[in-house]
Structure formats: C-alpha cells, structure tokens
CSV table of C-alpha atoms and ligand atoms in Angstrom, one decimal:
chain,number,residue,atom,x,y,z
A,759,UNK,CA,-55.6,-106.0,-2.4
A,760,UNK,CA,-59.2,-107.3,-2.5
A,761,UNK,CA,-59.5,-108.7,-6.1
A,762,UNK,CA,-58.6,-112.3,-6.5
A,763,UNK,CA,-57.3,-113.0,-10.0
A,764,UNK,CA,-56.6,-116.2,-11.9
A,765,UNK,CA,-53.0,-117.1,-10.5
A,766,UNK,CA,-51.7,-117.7,-14.1
A,767,UNK,CA,-51.7,-116.3,-17.6
A,768,UNK,CA,-52.6,-117.9,-21.0
A,769,UNK,CA,-50.1,-119.2,-23.2
A,770,UNK,CA,-52.2,-121.4,-25.6
A,771,UNK,CA,-55.9,-120.5,-26.6
A,772,UNK,CA,-58.7,-122.6,-27.8
A,773,UNK,CA,-61.4,-120.7,-29.7
A,774,UNK,CA,-64.9,-121.2,-28.3
A,775,UNK,CA,-67.6,-122.3,-31.0
A,776,UNK,CA,-70.4,-119.7,-31.1
A,777,UNK,CA,-73.8,-121.0,-32.1
A,778,UNK,CA,-76.8,-119.0,-32.7
A,779,UNK,CA,-80.1,-119.7,-30.6
A,780,UNK,CA,-81.7,-121.2,-33.6
A,781,UNK,CA,-78.8,-123.6,-34.2
A,782,UNK,CA,-78.9,-124.6,-30.4
A,783,UNK,CA,-82.5,-125.1,-30.8
A,784,UNK,CA,-82.0,-127.8,-33.5
A,785,UNK,CA,-79.0,-129.3,-31.6
A,786,UNK,CA,-80.8,-129.7,-28.6
A,787,UNK,CA,-83.8,-131.4,-30.4
A,788,UNK,CA,-81.6,-133.6,-32.4
A,789,UNK,CA,-80.0,-134.7,-29.0
A,790,UNK,CA,-83.4,-135.6,-27.7
A,791,UNK,CA,-83.0,-133.0,-24.9
A,792,UNK,CA,-80.2,-135.0,-23.6
A,793,UNK,CA,-76.8,-133.0,-22.7
A,794,UNK,CA,-74.6,-136.3,-23.1
A,795,UNK,CA,-75.7,-136.5,-26.6
A,796,UNK,CA,-74.9,-132.9,-27.7
A,797,UNK,CA,-71.4,-132.9,-29.4
A,798,UNK,CA,-69.0,-130.8,-27.2
A,799,UNK,CA,-68.2,-128.5,-30.2
A,800,UNK,CA,-71.9,-127.1,-29.9
A,801,UNK,CA,-71.3,-126.3,-26.3
A,802,UNK,CA,-70.0,-122.7,-25.5
A,803,UNK,CA,-69.2,-123.2,-21.8
A,804,UNK,CA,-69.0,-126.7,-20.6
A,805,UNK,CA,-69.7,-127.2,-17.0
A,806,UNK,CA,-70.8,-130.9,-17.4
A,807,UNK,CA,-67.9,-132.1,-15.3
A,808,UNK,CA,-64.7,-131.1,-13.5
A,809,UNK,CA,-63.2,-134.5,-14.2
A,810,UNK,CA,-60.5,-134.7,-16.8
A,811,UNK,CA,-61.6,-131.1,-18.2
A,812,UNK,CA,-58.8,-129.0,-16.6
A,813,UNK,CA,-56.0,-127.2,-18.3
A,814,UNK,CA,-52.4,-128.4,-17.9
A,815,UNK,CA,-49.5,-126.0,-17.1
A,816,UNK,CA,-46.4,-125.3,-19.0
A,817,UNK,CA,-44.4,-127.6,-16.6
A,818,UNK,CA,-46.9,-130.5,-17.1
A,819,UNK,CA,-46.6,-130.2,-20.9
A,820,UNK,CA,-42.6,-130.1,-20.5
A,821,UNK,CA,-43.2,-133.2,-18.5
A,822,UNK,CA,-45.1,-134.9,-21.2
A,823,UNK,CA,-42.1,-134.1,-23.6
A,824,UNK,CA,-39.5,-135.5,-21.3
A,825,UNK,CA,-41.4,-138.7,-20.3
A,826,UNK,CA,-39.9,-142.0,-20.7
A,827,UNK,CA,-42.2,-144.8,-22.2
A,828,UNK,CA,-40.4,-147.8,-20.9
A,829,UNK,CA,-42.7,-150.7,-20.1
A,830,UNK,CA,-40.9,-151.5,-16.7
A,831,UNK,CA,-39.0,-149.2,-14.5
A,832,UNK,CA,-39.6,-146.0,-16.3
A,833,UNK,CA,-38.0,-143.1,-14.5
A,834,UNK,CA,-41.4,-141.3,-15.2
A,835,UNK,CA,-42.8,-143.7,-12.8
A,836,UNK,CA,-40.2,-143.1,-10.2
A,837,UNK,CA,-40.8,-139.5,-10.4
A,838,UNK,CA,-44.6,-139.9,-9.8
A,839,UNK,CA,-44.0,-142.4,-7.2
A,840,UNK,CA,-41.6,-140.0,-5.3
A,841,UNK,CA,-44.1,-137.0,-5.4
A,842,UNK,CA,-47.0,-139.2,-4.4
A,843,UNK,CA,-44.9,-140.5,-1.5
A,844,UNK,CA,-44.1,-136.7,-0.5
A,845,UNK,CA,-47.6,-135.6,-0.7
A,846,UNK,CA,-49.4,-138.5,0.9
A,847,UNK,CA,-46.7,-140.2,2.9
A,848,UNK,CA,-47.7,-143.5,1.5
A,849,UNK,CA,-45.0,-145.9,0.5
A,850,UNK,CA,-47.1,-148.2,-1.8
A,851,UNK,CA,-48.2,-146.2,-4.8
A,852,UNK,CA,-50.1,-147.8,-7.7
A,853,UNK,CA,-51.0,-145.9,-11.0
A,854,UNK,CA,-54.4,-146.7,-12.6
A,855,UNK,CA,-56.0,-145.3,-15.7
A,856,UNK,CA,-58.9,-143.4,-13.6
A,857,UNK,CA,-60.7,-143.4,-10.2
A,858,UNK,CA,-63.0,-146.0,-10.9
A,859,UNK,CA,-60.1,-148.5,-11.9
A,860,UNK,CA,-58.7,-147.9,-8.3
A,861,UNK,CA,-62.1,-148.6,-6.9
A,862,UNK,CA,-62.7,-151.8,-9.0
A,863,UNK,CA,-59.3,-153.3,-7.8
A,864,UNK,CA,-59.8,-152.4,-4.2
A,865,UNK,CA,-63.5,-153.9,-4.1
A,866,UNK,CA,-62.6,-157.0,-6.0
A,867,UNK,CA,-60.1,-157.7,-3.3
A,868,UNK,CA,-62.0,-156.6,-0.1
A,869,UNK,CA,-65.6,-156.7,-1.1
A,870,UNK,CA,-68.1,-159.6,-1.7
A,871,UNK,CA,-71.3,-160.8,-0.5
A,872,UNK,CA,-72.3,-160.2,3.0
A,873,UNK,CA,-70.0,-157.3,3.3
A,874,UNK,CA,-71.0,-153.7,4.0
A,875,UNK,CA,-69.0,-150.6,3.2
A,876,UNK,CA,-69.9,-147.4,4.9
A,877,UNK,CA,-69.1,-143.9,3.8
A,878,UNK,CA,-70.1,-140.3,4.3
A,879,UNK,CA,-71.4,-140.6,0.9
A,880,UNK,CA,-70.3,-142.9,-1.8
A,881,UNK,CA,-69.8,-141.5,-5.3
A,882,UNK,CA,-71.9,-143.4,-7.9
A,883,UNK,CA,-68.8,-145.4,-9.5
A,884,UNK,CA,-67.7,-146.4,-5.9
A,885,UNK,CA,-71.3,-147.5,-5.1
A,886,UNK,CA,-71.7,-149.4,-8.3
A,887,UNK,CA,-68.1,-151.1,-7.8
A,888,UNK,CA,-69.1,-152.1,-4.2
A,889,UNK,CA,-72.4,-153.6,-5.4
A,890,UNK,CA,-70.8,-155.3,-8.3
A,891,UNK,CA,-68.8,-157.1,-5.8
A,892,UNK,CA,-71.9,-158.1,-4.0
A,893,UNK,CA,-71.3,-156.0,-1.0
A,894,UNK,CA,-73.5,-153.2,0.2
A,895,UNK,CA,-72.6,-149.6,0.1
A,896,UNK,CA,-74.0,-147.4,2.9
A,897,UNK,CA,-74.2,-143.7,3.0
A,898,UNK,CA,-73.8,-142.2,6.6
A,899,UNK,CA,-73.9,-138.3,6.0
A,900,UNK,CA,-74.5,-135.9,9.0
A,901,UNK,CA,-78.1,-134.7,8.9
A,902,UNK,CA,-77.2,-131.3,7.9
A,903,UNK,CA,-75.9,-132.6,4.4
A,904,UNK,CA,-79.5,-133.2,3.4
A,905,UNK,CA,-80.6,-129.7,4.2
A,906,UNK,CA,-79.9,-127.4,1.2
A,907,UNK,CA,-80.1,-124.1,3.1
A,908,UNK,CA,-78.0,-125.2,6.1
A,909,UNK,CA,-74.6,-123.5,5.9
A,910,UNK,CA,-72.7,-126.0,8.0
A,911,UNK,CA,-69.1,-125.6,7.1
A,912,UNK,CA,-68.4,-129.3,7.0
A,913,UNK,CA,-71.5,-131.0,5.5
A,914,UNK,CA,-69.0,-133.5,4.1
A,915,UNK,CA,-68.8,-135.0,7.7
A,916,UNK,CA,-69.8,-138.6,8.4
A,917,UNK,CA,-72.3,-139.3,11.2
A,918,UNK,CA,-69.7,-141.0,13.5
A,919,UNK,CA,-72.5,-142.1,15.9
A,920,UNK,CA,-74.2,-143.8,13.0
A,921,UNK,CA,-71.0,-145.5,11.8
A,922,UNK,CA,-70.4,-146.9,15.2
A,923,UNK,CA,-73.9,-148.3,15.4
A,924,UNK,CA,-73.6,-149.9,12.0
A,925,UNK,CA,-70.3,-151.7,12.6
A,926,UNK,CA,-71.8,-153.1,15.8
A,927,UNK,CA,-74.8,-154.1,14.1
A,928,UNK,CA,-73.2,-156.1,11.2
A,929,UNK,CA,-70.2,-156.9,12.9
A,930,UNK,CA,-66.7,-155.6,12.3
A,931,UNK,CA,-65.6,-158.6,10.5
A,932,UNK,CA,-68.1,-157.8,7.7
A,933,UNK,CA,-66.9,-154.3,7.4
A,934,UNK,CA,-63.8,-154.6,5.0
A,935,UNK,CA,-63.2,-150.9,4.9
A,936,UNK,CA,-64.8,-147.5,5.9
A,937,UNK,CA,-64.6,-145.0,3.1
A,938,UNK,CA,-64.7,-141.2,3.4
A,939,UNK,CA,-65.2,-139.1,0.3
A,940,UNK,CA,-63.4,-135.7,0.2
A,941,UNK,CA,-64.9,-133.4,-0.8
A,942,UNK,CA,-68.4,-135.1,-0.9
A,943,UNK,CA,-69.4,-135.0,-4.4
A,944,UNK,CA,-72.9,-136.4,-3.8
A,945,UNK,CA,-73.8,-133.8,-1.2
A,946,UNK,CA,-72.7,-130.7,-3.1
A,947,UNK,CA,-68.9,-130.6,-3.1
A,948,UNK,CA,-68.8,-130.2,0.6
A,949,UNK,CA,-65.9,-130.9,2.8
A,950,UNK,CA,-65.1,-133.2,5.8
A,951,UNK,CA,-63.2,-131.7,8.7
A,952,UNK,CA,-60.0,-133.0,10.3
A,953,UNK,CA,-62.0,-133.5,13.6
A,954,UNK,CA,-64.4,-135.8,11.8
A,955,UNK,CA,-61.6,-137.6,10.2
A,956,UNK,CA,-59.9,-138.2,13.5
A,957,UNK,CA,-63.2,-139.3,15.1
A,958,UNK,CA,-63.9,-141.9,12.1
A,959,UNK,CA,-60.3,-143.1,12.8
A,960,UNK,CA,-61.1,-143.5,16.4
A,961,UNK,CA,-64.1,-145.8,15.5
A,962,UNK,CA,-62.0,-147.8,12.9
A,963,UNK,CA,-59.2,-148.3,15.6
A,964,UNK,CA,-61.7,-149.5,18.1
A,965,UNK,CA,-63.1,-152.0,15.6
A,966,UNK,CA,-59.8,-152.8,13.8
A,967,UNK,CA,-61.3,-151.7,10.5
A,968,UNK,CA,-59.3,-149.9,7.9
A,969,UNK,CA,-60.0,-146.4,6.8
A,970,UNK,CA,-59.8,-145.4,3.1
A,971,UNK,CA,-60.1,-142.0,1.5
A,972,UNK,CA,-62.0,-141.4,-1.8
A,973,UNK,CA,-59.5,-138.5,-2.2
A,974,UNK,CA,-60.2,-137.2,-5.6
A,975,UNK,CA,-60.8,-133.6,-4.4
A,976,UNK,CA,-58.2,-133.8,-1.4
A,977,UNK,CA,-56.7,-130.5,-2.0
A,978,UNK,CA,-60.1,-128.5,-2.2
A,979,UNK,CA,-61.2,-130.5,1.0
A,980,UNK,CA,-57.9,-129.2,2.8
A,981,UNK,CA,-58.3,-125.7,1.7
A,982,UNK,CA,-61.8,-125.7,3.2
A,983,UNK,CA,-60.1,-127.1,6.5
A,984,UNK,CA,-57.6,-124.2,6.4
A,985,UNK,CA,-60.3,-121.6,6.0
A,986,UNK,CA,-62.9,-122.9,8.4
A,987,UNK,CA,-61.7,-125.5,10.9
A,988,UNK,CA,-60.6,-124.1,14.2
A,989,UNK,CA,-56.9,-123.9,14.7
A,990,UNK,CA,-56.0,-124.8,11.0
A,991,UNK,CA,-55.7,-121.2,9.5
A,992,UNK,CA,-52.0,-120.9,9.8
A,993,UNK,CA,-51.1,-124.3,8.8
A,994,UNK,CA,-49.9,-125.1,5.2
A,995,UNK,CA,-52.3,-127.0,2.9
A,996,UNK,CA,-49.6,-129.5,2.3
A,997,UNK,CA,-49.5,-130.1,6.2
A,998,UNK,CA,-53.3,-130.5,6.3
A,999,UNK,CA,-53.2,-132.7,3.3
A,1000,UNK,CA,-50.5,-135.0,4.8
A,1001,UNK,CA,-52.5,-135.3,8.2
A,1002,UNK,CA,-55.6,-136.3,6.0
A,1003,UNK,CA,-53.7,-139.2,4.5
A,1004,UNK,CA,-51.8,-140.1,7.8
A,1005,UNK,CA,-55.2,-140.8,9.3
A,1006,UNK,CA,-55.9,-143.5,6.8
A,1007,UNK,CA,-55.0,-147.0,5.6
A,1008,UNK,CA,-55.3,-146.3,1.9
A,1009,UNK,CA,-57.1,-144.2,-0.7
A,1010,UNK,CA,-58.6,-144.4,-4.1
A,1011,UNK,CA,-58.0,-141.2,-6.2
A,1012,UNK,CA,-59.0,-140.0,-9.6
A,1013,UNK,CA,-56.3,-137.8,-10.7
A,1014,UNK,CA,-58.8,-136.2,-13.3
A,1015,UNK,CA,-59.7,-133.7,-10.5
A,1016,UNK,CA,-57.0,-132.5,-8.1
A,1017,UNK,CA,-54.3,-134.5,-9.9
A,1018,UNK,CA,-54.8,-131.8,-12.4
A,1019,UNK,CA,-54.5,-134.1,-15.5
A,1020,UNK,CA,-57.0,-135.2,-18.3
A,1021,UNK,CA,-56.8,-139.1,-17.3
A,1022,UNK,CA,-55.1,-141.0,-14.5
A,1023,UNK,CA,-55.7,-142.5,-11.2
A,1024,UNK,CA,-53.9,-143.7,-8.0
A,1025,UNK,CA,-54.5,-146.5,-5.4
A,1026,UNK,CA,-52.6,-146.1,-2.1
A,1027,UNK,CA,-52.4,-148.9,0.3
A,1028,UNK,CA,-50.6,-149.3,3.6
A,1029,UNK,CA,-50.9,-152.9,4.2
A,1030,UNK,CA,-48.2,-155.0,2.6
A,1031,UNK,CA,-50.2,-158.0,1.8
A,1032,UNK,CA,-53.1,-156.0,0.3
A,1033,UNK,CA,-50.4,-154.2,-1.8
A,1034,UNK,CA,-49.1,-157.3,-3.1
A,1035,UNK,CA,-52.7,-158.6,-4.2
A,1036,UNK,CA,-53.5,-155.2,-5.7
A,1037,UNK,CA,-50.4,-155.2,-7.6
A,1038,UNK,CA,-51.2,-158.7,-9.1
A,1039,UNK,CA,-54.6,-157.6,-10.1
A,1040,UNK,CA,-53.3,-154.3,-11.4
A,1041,UNK,CA,-51.1,-156.4,-13.9
A,1042,UNK,CA,-53.9,-158.6,-14.7
A,1043,UNK,CA,-56.4,-155.8,-15.7
A,1044,UNK,CA,-54.7,-152.3,-16.1
A,1045,UNK,CA,-50.9,-152.9,-16.7
A,1046,UNK,CA,-47.6,-153.4,-15.4
A,1047,UNK,CA,-47.1,-151.7,-11.9
A,1048,UNK,CA,-44.8,-149.2,-13.2
A,1049,UNK,CA,-47.6,-147.9,-15.7
A,1050,UNK,CA,-50.9,-149.0,-14.6
A,1051,UNK,CA,-52.5,-148.4,-17.9
A,1052,UNK,CA,-51.2,-145.1,-18.6
A,1053,UNK,CA,-48.4,-143.6,-20.6
A,1054,UNK,CA,-45.2,-142.3,-19.1
A,1055,UNK,CA,-46.3,-139.0,-20.1
A,1056,UNK,CA,-49.5,-139.3,-18.1
A,1057,UNK,CA,-47.3,-140.2,-15.0
A,1058,UNK,CA,-45.1,-137.1,-15.6
A,1059,UNK,CA,-48.3,-134.8,-15.9
A,1060,UNK,CA,-49.6,-136.3,-12.7
A,1061,UNK,CA,-46.3,-136.0,-10.8
A,1062,UNK,CA,-46.4,-132.2,-11.6
A,1063,UNK,CA,-50.2,-131.8,-11.2
A,1064,UNK,CA,-50.3,-133.3,-7.5
A,1065,UNK,CA,-47.6,-130.6,-6.6
A,1066,UNK,CA,-49.3,-127.7,-8.5
A,1067,UNK,CA,-52.6,-128.3,-6.6
A,1068,UNK,CA,-51.2,-127.6,-3.3
A,1069,UNK,CA,-50.3,-124.2,-4.5
A,1070,UNK,CA,-52.6,-121.9,-2.0
A,1071,UNK,CA,-52.9,-119.1,-4.4
A,1072,UNK,CA,-54.4,-121.5,-6.9
A,1073,UNK,CA,-56.7,-123.1,-4.3
A,1074,UNK,CA,-57.8,-119.6,-3.2
A,1075,UNK,CA,-58.8,-118.5,-6.7
A,1076,UNK,CA,-60.3,-122.1,-7.3
A,1077,UNK,CA,-62.5,-122.1,-4.5
A,1078,UNK,CA,-63.4,-118.5,-4.5
A,1079,UNK,CA,-64.6,-118.8,-8.4
A,1080,UNK,CA,-67.2,-121.4,-7.2
A,1081,UNK,CA,-68.1,-119.4,-4.2
A,1082,UNK,CA,-68.6,-116.1,-6.4
A,1083,UNK,CA,-71.1,-117.9,-8.8
A,1084,UNK,CA,-72.9,-119.4,-5.8
A,1085,UNK,CA,-73.3,-116.1,-3.9
A,1086,UNK,CA,-74.4,-114.2,-6.9
A,1087,UNK,CA,-77.0,-116.7,-7.8
A,1088,UNK,CA,-78.2,-116.9,-4.1
A,1089,UNK,CA,-78.5,-113.0,-4.1
A,1090,UNK,CA,-80.7,-113.2,-7.3
A,1091,UNK,CA,-83.0,-115.5,-5.2
A,1092,UNK,CA,-81.9,-118.7,-6.8
A,1093,UNK,CA,-81.7,-121.7,-4.2
A,1094,UNK,CA,-78.5,-123.6,-4.3
A,1095,UNK,CA,-76.8,-126.1,-2.0
A,1096,UNK,CA,-75.4,-123.9,0.7
A,1097,UNK,CA,-72.6,-123.0,1.2
A,1098,UNK,CA,-71.0,-123.1,-2.3
A,1099,UNK,CA,-69.1,-126.3,-2.9
A,1100,UNK,CA,-65.6,-126.6,-3.9
A,1101,UNK,CA,-65.8,-127.9,-7.6
A,1102,UNK,CA,-69.5,-127.0,-8.4
A,1103,UNK,CA,-72.6,-125.2,-7.7
A,1104,UNK,CA,-75.6,-127.3,-7.3
A,1105,UNK,CA,-78.9,-125.6,-8.2
A,1106,UNK,CA,-82.1,-126.5,-6.5
A,1107,UNK,CA,-84.2,-127.3,-9.7
A,1108,UNK,CA,-87.4,-128.2,-7.8
A,1109,UNK,CA,-87.2,-124.7,-6.2
A,1110,UNK,CA,-86.2,-123.0,-9.6
A,1111,UNK,CA,-89.3,-124.3,-11.5
A,1112,UNK,CA,-91.9,-125.3,-9.0
A,1113,UNK,CA,-94.4,-125.6,-11.8
A,1114,UNK,CA,-92.7,-128.8,-13.1
A,1115,UNK,CA,-93.3,-131.9,-10.9
A,1116,UNK,CA,-90.5,-134.4,-10.3
A,1117,UNK,CA,-92.2,-136.7,-12.8
A,1118,UNK,CA,-91.5,-134.4,-15.5
A,1119,UNK,CA,-87.9,-133.7,-14.5
A,1120,UNK,CA,-87.4,-130.1,-13.4
A,1121,UNK,CA,-83.6,-130.5,-13.3
A,1122,UNK,CA,-83.6,-131.8,-16.9
A,1123,UNK,CA,-85.9,-128.8,-17.9
A,1124,UNK,CA,-83.6,-126.3,-16.3
A,1125,UNK,CA,-80.3,-127.9,-18.1
A,1126,UNK,CA,-82.1,-127.6,-21.3
A,1127,UNK,CA,-83.1,-124.1,-20.6
A,1128,UNK,CA,-79.5,-123.1,-19.9
A,1129,UNK,CA,-78.3,-124.6,-23.1
A,1130,UNK,CA,-81.0,-123.1,-25.3
A,1131,UNK,CA,-80.6,-119.6,-23.7
A,1132,UNK,CA,-76.8,-119.6,-23.5
A,1133,UNK,CA,-75.1,-122.6,-24.6
A,1134,UNK,CA,-74.1,-123.8,-21.1
A,1135,UNK,CA,-73.9,-127.4,-20.5
A,1136,UNK,CA,-74.8,-128.5,-16.8
A,1137,UNK,CA,-75.8,-131.9,-15.6
A,1138,UNK,CA,-79.0,-133.0,-13.9
A,1139,UNK,CA,-78.5,-134.9,-10.7
A,1140,UNK,CA,-82.1,-135.9,-9.8
A,1141,UNK,CA,-84.9,-138.1,-11.0
A,1142,UNK,CA,-83.3,-138.7,-14.5
A,1143,UNK,CA,-80.1,-139.9,-13.0
A,1144,UNK,CA,-81.4,-141.7,-10.0
A,1145,UNK,CA,-85.1,-142.8,-11.0
A,1146,UNK,CA,-86.5,-145.4,-13.4
A,1147,UNK,CA,-87.3,-149.2,-13.1
A,1148,UNK,CA,-89.0,-149.0,-9.8
A,1149,UNK,CA,-86.2,-147.2,-8.1
A,1150,UNK,CA,-87.1,-144.6,-5.3
A,1151,UNK,CA,-87.1,-141.0,-6.5
A,1152,UNK,CA,-84.2,-139.0,-4.9
A,1153,UNK,CA,-84.8,-136.4,-2.3
A,1154,UNK,CA,-83.5,-133.5,-4.4
A,1155,UNK,CA,-83.9,-132.5,-7.9
A,1156,UNK,CA,-80.5,-130.8,-8.7
A,1157,UNK,CA,-78.4,-129.3,-11.6
A,1158,UNK,CA,-74.7,-129.4,-11.1
A,1159,UNK,CA,-72.5,-126.7,-12.8
A,1160,UNK,CA,-69.1,-128.2,-12.3
A,1161,UNK,CA,-66.0,-126.1,-13.0
A,1162,UNK,CA,-63.1,-127.4,-15.0
A,1163,UNK,CA,-59.7,-126.4,-13.3
A,1164,UNK,CA,-57.9,-123.3,-14.8
A,1165,UNK,CA,-60.1,-123.3,-18.0
A,1166,UNK,CA,-62.6,-120.5,-17.6
A,1167,UNK,CA,-62.0,-116.8,-16.5
A,1168,UNK,CA,-64.0,-114.6,-14.3
A,1169,UNK,CA,-65.7,-113.2,-17.2
A,1170,UNK,CA,-66.9,-116.7,-18.2
A,1171,UNK,CA,-68.4,-117.0,-14.8
A,1172,UNK,CA,-70.1,-113.6,-15.2
A,1173,UNK,CA,-71.7,-114.9,-18.3
A,1174,UNK,CA,-72.8,-118.0,-16.6
A,1175,UNK,CA,-74.2,-116.0,-13.7
A,1176,UNK,CA,-76.2,-113.8,-16.0
A,1177,UNK,CA,-77.6,-116.7,-18.0
A,1178,UNK,CA,-78.8,-118.6,-15.0
A,1179,UNK,CA,-80.3,-115.5,-13.8
A,1180,UNK,CA,-82.0,-114.6,-17.1
A,1181,UNK,CA,-83.4,-118.2,-17.2
A,1182,UNK,CA,-84.6,-117.8,-13.7
A,1183,UNK,CA,-86.5,-114.5,-14.7
A,1184,UNK,CA,-88.2,-116.5,-17.4
A,1185,UNK,CA,-88.5,-119.7,-15.5
A,1186,UNK,CA,-92.3,-120.1,-16.3
A,1187,UNK,CA,-91.3,-120.8,-20.1
A,1188,UNK,CA,-89.3,-123.9,-18.9
A,1189,UNK,CA,-91.2,-127.0,-19.8
A,1190,UNK,CA,-91.2,-130.5,-18.3
A,1191,UNK,CA,-90.1,-133.5,-20.1
A,1192,UNK,CA,-91.1,-137.2,-20.7
A,1193,UNK,CA,-88.8,-140.0,-21.6
A,1194,UNK,CA,-89.3,-141.3,-25.1
A,1195,UNK,CA,-86.7,-144.1,-25.1
A,1196,UNK,CA,-84.4,-145.2,-22.2
A,1197,UNK,CA,-81.8,-148.0,-21.6
A,1198,UNK,CA,-82.3,-150.5,-18.7
A,1199,UNK,CA,-79.4,-148.8,-16.6
A,1200,UNK,CA,-77.6,-145.5,-16.2
A,1201,UNK,CA,-80.4,-144.1,-18.2
A,1202,UNK,CA,-79.3,-140.5,-18.1
A,1203,UNK,CA,-76.4,-141.0,-20.5
A,1204,UNK,CA,-78.7,-142.2,-23.4
A,1205,UNK,CA,-82.3,-141.6,-22.8
A,1206,UNK,CA,-84.1,-139.5,-25.1
A,1207,UNK,CA,-86.8,-137.0,-24.1
A,1208,UNK,CA,-89.6,-134.9,-25.5
A,1209,UNK,CA,-91.3,-131.8,-24.1
A,1210,UNK,CA,-94.7,-132.1,-22.3
B,557,F0G,N1,-65.0,-140.5,-6.6
B,557,F0G,C1,-65.7,-139.2,-6.7
B,557,F0G,C2,-66.0,-138.5,-5.6
B,557,F0G,C3,-65.7,-138.7,-8.1
B,557,F0G,O1,-66.3,-137.6,-8.2
B,557,F0G,C4,-65.4,-139.5,-9.1
B,557,F0G,C5,-65.8,-138.9,-10.5
B,557,F0G,C6,-64.9,-140.8,-9.2
B,557,F0G,C7,-64.6,-141.2,-7.8
B,557,F0G,C8,-64.5,-141.5,-10.1
B,557,F0G,O2,-63.5,-141.1,-10.9
B,557,F0G,O3,-64.2,-140.7,-13.2
B,557,F0G,O4,-61.8,-141.1,-12.7
B,557,F0G,O5,-63.2,-143.0,-12.6
B,557,F0G,N2,-66.5,-138.0,-10.9
B,557,F0G,C9,-66.8,-137.3,-12.1
B,557,F0G,C10,-67.7,-136.3,-11.9
B,557,F0G,C11,-67.2,-138.3,-13.2
B,557,F0G,O6,-68.3,-135.8,-12.9
B,557,F0G,O7,-68.1,-136.0,-10.8
B,557,F0G,P1,-63.0,-141.6,-12.5
C-alpha cells in the first residue's frame, strides 16, 4: 500500500491547550516576542526542538518500572552497556546526562590551546565546548551544503580535500580528533554517506588522527544511506549503523534524539587510555561510571530506545513525515533547505519575507507570525541566534520546525502545513523586529524584542 502510517497506536494521551488568537497575542507580547520565553503550556504544536521531546514506548515505560537504582553495578547499567555494545560495536560505553556532557569530557581531555578540531559541521554546543577548551572548531562542509536549493542527497558530507589540506597545514599533532556530525543539524538535518565516512577515515589513517562521530541522529543518517546510497538499499539499517560506528574511534551521543529518551547521553571511546581518563573525569563531574549522572530508570529507557530506533518501519514513517511537510511547503512556493532533512524542515525566512532586512530579523518575524496565527512554536536560526556583539551575520536566515519523535500525527502535520501556507499568503503583514534587551552571550534565549 502507498499510505505510510504511524507504526504505533496511542495508549496515553495528553490534551493540547487551545488558546484564542487574542490570548496568543497577549502571550507573545508578554514574552517580548521571544519563543523561549513563552510557557510551553501556551503552545499548541511545539516544534522548537526534537531533543528530549519524544514519546517513550510501553516497553520503555516498563523498563522505567523495572530499573535498579543501585549506585554501583546496577543491572540497568549492564543492560544499557550490552545494548550499546550490540548496536555500536564499542566495548567502552560511558553514560552521561546529555550530549554536551559527553562533549565537555572529550574536549577537556583532548582539546586545549593550539589544537584544531575539524568537522563537517559542528553543532553549537560542540563548537562551544571545543572553544571553551581553548581549541579552534572548524567546519568543512561540502560546497553543496550551503546551497539551499541544491538537492544533493548527502549534504552532510565533509569536504575531504579541505580536511586533508587543513591537517597538512596545522600539522596532525595539533588535530586531536576529527569530528563528523550525523546528521548535520547545522546544515539542515542532512546525512553524510558511508562513502564520505570511509574517505574521512582514510585521511585520519594517513595522518594517524582519531575520528569521532557526533552521533545524535545516527539512525536517521543510516536510513538516508539505505535509501539513497548506491549498493546500500538491501542492507539492514542495523548493519549500516554498525559500519558507521566501525569506521570511528569514538562518538559523543545525545540520547535525547535517536536514543528516544527525554534525557541521557553516551560517550564511546575505543582507546583504553582515553577511556580511563574519561572515566575519571566522568566520576568527578557527572557521577560514577555505572550511572553517569542519570537514574537507573533512564539507563533502562535508553537501552530500549536505542533498539527501537533501528526499527525500519519507524524510520520510514519518521523520515517520510518531515519529507511530507517539506514537499507540501515547496509546492506552495515556500523555499526550504532542500531536500527535506531528517528531523526538521528549515524554512528560508529571507525568501519568505523579502520585505524584512536581516537587521530586522526575518526569521524571528516568521516565528512570531506562526505562533500568532496557529500557536506553532519554531526556532529562528539566523541573525538573532548567531549575530550580535560584533559577530559576522550568518549567510542564511532560517526558521527550523523540528519534529519530536512519535508525538504528533499526520493531521497535526497537515495543520502545520496549512498554517505555514496561510502565513505565507499574508507574509506582507509580517513585521520586522528590533532588540530591546539582550544578554552578552547566547542572546536568542533571553533577548526581548519589539516590532518595528
Ligand atoms: N550535537 C548535535 C548535532 C545536536 O543537535 C545537539 C543538540 C547536541 C549535540 C547536544 O546535545 O542537547 O543533549 O546536550 N541539539 C538540540 C537541538 C538542542 O535542538 O538541535 P544535548
């Protein structure tokens, strides 16, 4: 059959809060036109992030009840460790409270002044942790990644020639690790191919530099490989995932994405000495090695989540729903980053409202418009997020609509599509914004705006 359905049925429901347009108008003003300052209870469809916002399965909740909360040597840890070993092939598995905790431990150990860490595209917490250690974070995406309309299937690929040139220029002794983010959140939720990962591995071997994955969305990446990479179509996703990890020396993972849990992280390391140092730092700042800042119940939920995410019916539905939204918006004349990403759709806000200059934040204007019109919360990824305090303005003004896993149904997506199209039809009513108050750093979380 042609129709792709949600491959689950609903056992527990959570009512949505319906607010009137007038109520939303008061709420958005009260929040200074900043989506992070709007109480979640006043949001109808929350597409702020796909991180930690997913729904757990009946088996995950059963795991929560069965979990063991011993400080050391909990059976829940051994269950989690066994599953992560099966899925990734790594022997050394450390739990952390979320992805950035894994990043912080890794870069405290391998970063430092004078070091350079290349990636296809660092996520902002990864970049911040690298820079916090004193090292430099460098993005080396392929050229196609920066072209919104380019439908290259693997826009998450790294420019391997640029990687080679960089390592040669700074010297391999100054490159403690090469990272690759799968999928590339910064450039639209786009995947990296196995071919590209193998080529990166080749460069790393040549220079004897380790390769680490930022593997938050490893299963979504593997699904794209299965769909679009030559020779991969008949392989199980599990085998593709295994090959992705086999090519690497370690990984940082936010389990809040493809771990299908509300909080949790993982740090994988192959090197024995690095593992020992990471374990010591974990104990110092997160918790003992068999819980890493989490409860036993979180470890059980992760053990189950990391298996469920490999279910191909789930991945088919998951990737199809983002594609469905993306293709409908495109056919209405709305420019998005093409092709649609795995976990989100990124709307080109500069094209959406050309009457609003970057200095008046077209992405923020669109985010406000979507909330006002339909109670939908997206996030600006443009001049509000990246600009300020003498920083260079980003090359694109984007609005990300990120999809929580297993939370919304197709009719919710139809509502989102209709809302975005209606706002597009009235785009000339969208108004630019100016910042009234802003903090010195990470201003998008707390800045307040007024309409121009
Ligand atoms: N790496 C990537 C690619 C991410 O997308 C995120 C989080 C992290 C690392 C950090 O993980 O939040 O568990 O500490 N991304 C979320 C987002 C916040 O909305 O895209 P964390």
